[in-house]
Amino acid sequence: MITNLPASVWMKQDLSEYQIFDVRTPAEWEEGVLSHAECVALYDNHGLLNANFLEEFQARRNENKKLAFICRGGHRSMMAANFIKNELGLESVNLDGGMLALKGLI
């Protein structure tokens, strides 16, 4: 199951029990990344699907932590969460609102 956690909730929580994967593009990471987030792009800077996403995810995965995904606004992170659920059967949390919520833009 994928839990879609609204920004109004996750921004007030201690997320230390989660391994957070930032699935934005490398160009977007230059705008800032959450502390301790793993950067694994779902798409490259040209909008093409990262063919190595699953491999890069598995190489960085800490099995002792719960999974959470974040992107700019919540759409790509939900796509990544669903992909990981379908491919590996792993439950996760989508940090809805993403980095825009942190910047107060939504």
Short mmCIF file of C-alpha atoms in Angstrom, two decimals:
data_model
loop_
_atom_site.label_atom_id
_atom_site.label_comp_id
_atom_site.label_asym_id
_atom_site.label_seq_id
_atom_site.Cartn_x
_atom_site.Cartn_y
_atom_site.Cartn_z
CA MET A 1 0.00 0.00 0.00
CA ILE A 2 1.15 3.51 -0.80
CA THR A 3 0.27 6.09 1.84
CA ASN A 4 -0.20 9.59 0.44
CA LEU A 5 0.82 11.80 3.37
CA PRO A 6 -0.32 15.44 2.99
CA ALA A 7 2.29 18.14 3.53
CA SER A 8 0.27 19.52 6.45
CA VAL A 9 0.99 16.22 8.23
CA TRP A 10 4.48 15.16 7.12
CA MET A 11 6.02 18.60 7.59
CA LYS A 12 5.20 18.34 11.32
CA GLN A 13 6.46 14.78 11.78
CA ASP A 14 9.82 13.37 12.73
CA LEU A 15 10.83 11.58 9.54
CA SER A 16 13.98 9.98 10.97
CA GLU A 17 12.46 6.48 10.77
CA TYR A 18 12.17 6.93 6.98
CA GLN A 19 14.71 6.67 4.23
CA ILE A 20 13.62 9.46 1.91
CA PHE A 21 14.28 9.20 -1.81
CA ASP A 22 14.27 12.48 -3.74
CA VAL A 23 13.21 11.50 -7.26
CA ARG A 24 13.51 14.94 -8.87
CA THR A 25 15.96 15.64 -11.67
CA PRO A 26 19.63 16.45 -11.04
CA ALA A 27 18.93 20.06 -12.07
CA GLU A 28 16.19 20.30 -9.43
CA TRP A 29 18.50 18.96 -6.73
CA GLU A 30 20.62 22.07 -7.20
CA GLU A 31 17.71 24.06 -5.69
CA GLY A 32 18.15 22.14 -2.43
CA VAL A 33 17.67 18.66 -1.02
CA LEU A 34 16.23 17.44 2.28
CA SER A 35 18.85 16.51 4.84
CA HIS A 36 19.73 12.80 4.59
CA ALA A 37 17.64 12.29 1.43
CA GLU A 38 18.90 9.87 -1.21
CA CYS A 39 18.89 11.45 -4.66
CA VAL A 40 17.76 8.98 -7.31
CA ALA A 41 16.23 10.64 -10.36
CA LEU A 42 13.10 9.09 -11.84
CA TYR A 43 13.65 11.21 -14.98
CA ASP A 44 16.78 12.88 -16.31
CA ASN A 45 17.18 16.60 -17.03
CA HIS A 46 15.69 16.06 -20.51
CA GLY A 47 12.50 14.40 -19.24
CA LEU A 48 13.53 10.88 -20.18
CA LEU A 49 12.83 8.00 -17.80
CA ASN A 50 15.92 6.92 -15.90
CA ALA A 51 16.48 3.35 -17.13
CA ASN A 52 18.70 2.70 -14.09
CA PHE A 53 16.20 3.93 -11.49
CA LEU A 54 15.48 0.52 -9.96
CA GLU A 55 19.16 -0.43 -9.83
CA GLU A 56 20.14 2.92 -8.27
CA PHE A 57 17.29 2.65 -5.76
CA GLN A 58 18.31 -0.86 -4.70
CA ALA A 59 21.97 0.16 -4.33
CA ARG A 60 21.00 2.90 -1.86
CA ARG A 61 18.13 1.16 -0.07
CA ASN A 62 18.43 0.80 3.72
CA GLU A 63 16.20 -2.14 4.62
CA ASN A 64 16.12 -1.06 8.29
CA LYS A 65 14.08 2.05 7.50
CA LYS A 66 10.62 2.74 6.15
CA LEU A 67 10.46 4.18 2.64
CA ALA A 68 9.32 7.65 1.63
CA PHE A 69 9.48 9.44 -1.70
CA ILE A 70 9.55 13.17 -2.43
CA CYS A 71 9.68 15.26 -5.60
CA ARG A 72 8.72 18.83 -6.51
CA GLY A 73 4.99 18.54 -5.85
CA GLY A 74 4.05 14.90 -5.28
CA HIS A 75 3.29 13.43 -8.70
CA ARG A 76 6.65 11.86 -9.58
CA SER A 77 7.15 10.64 -6.03
CA MET A 78 3.79 8.83 -6.24
CA MET A 79 4.87 7.33 -9.57
CA ALA A 80 8.14 6.15 -8.00
CA ALA A 81 6.32 4.71 -4.98
CA ASN A 82 3.95 2.79 -7.25
CA PHE A 83 6.83 1.56 -9.40
CA ILE A 84 8.72 0.26 -6.35
CA LYS A 85 5.53 -1.36 -5.05
CA ASN A 86 4.90 -3.09 -8.39
CA GLU A 87 8.51 -4.18 -8.96
CA LEU A 88 9.65 -5.05 -5.43
CA GLY A 89 6.46 -5.26 -3.37
CA LEU A 90 7.67 -2.58 -0.94
CA GLU A 91 5.26 -0.34 0.94
CA SER A 92 6.08 3.35 1.14
CA VAL A 93 4.90 6.87 1.83
CA ASN A 94 4.48 9.62 -0.75
CA LEU A 95 5.36 13.01 0.76
CA ASP A 96 2.59 14.87 -1.03
CA GLY A 97 3.23 18.53 -1.76
CA GLY A 98 6.93 17.82 -2.06
CA MET A 99 9.58 20.49 -2.06
CA LEU A 100 7.02 23.13 -3.03
CA ALA A 101 5.30 22.59 0.31
CA LEU A 102 8.59 23.15 2.12
CA LYS A 103 9.03 26.44 0.28
CA GLY A 104 5.48 27.46 1.18
CA LEU A 105 4.41 27.61 -2.45
CA ILE A 106 1.34 25.40 -2.13
#
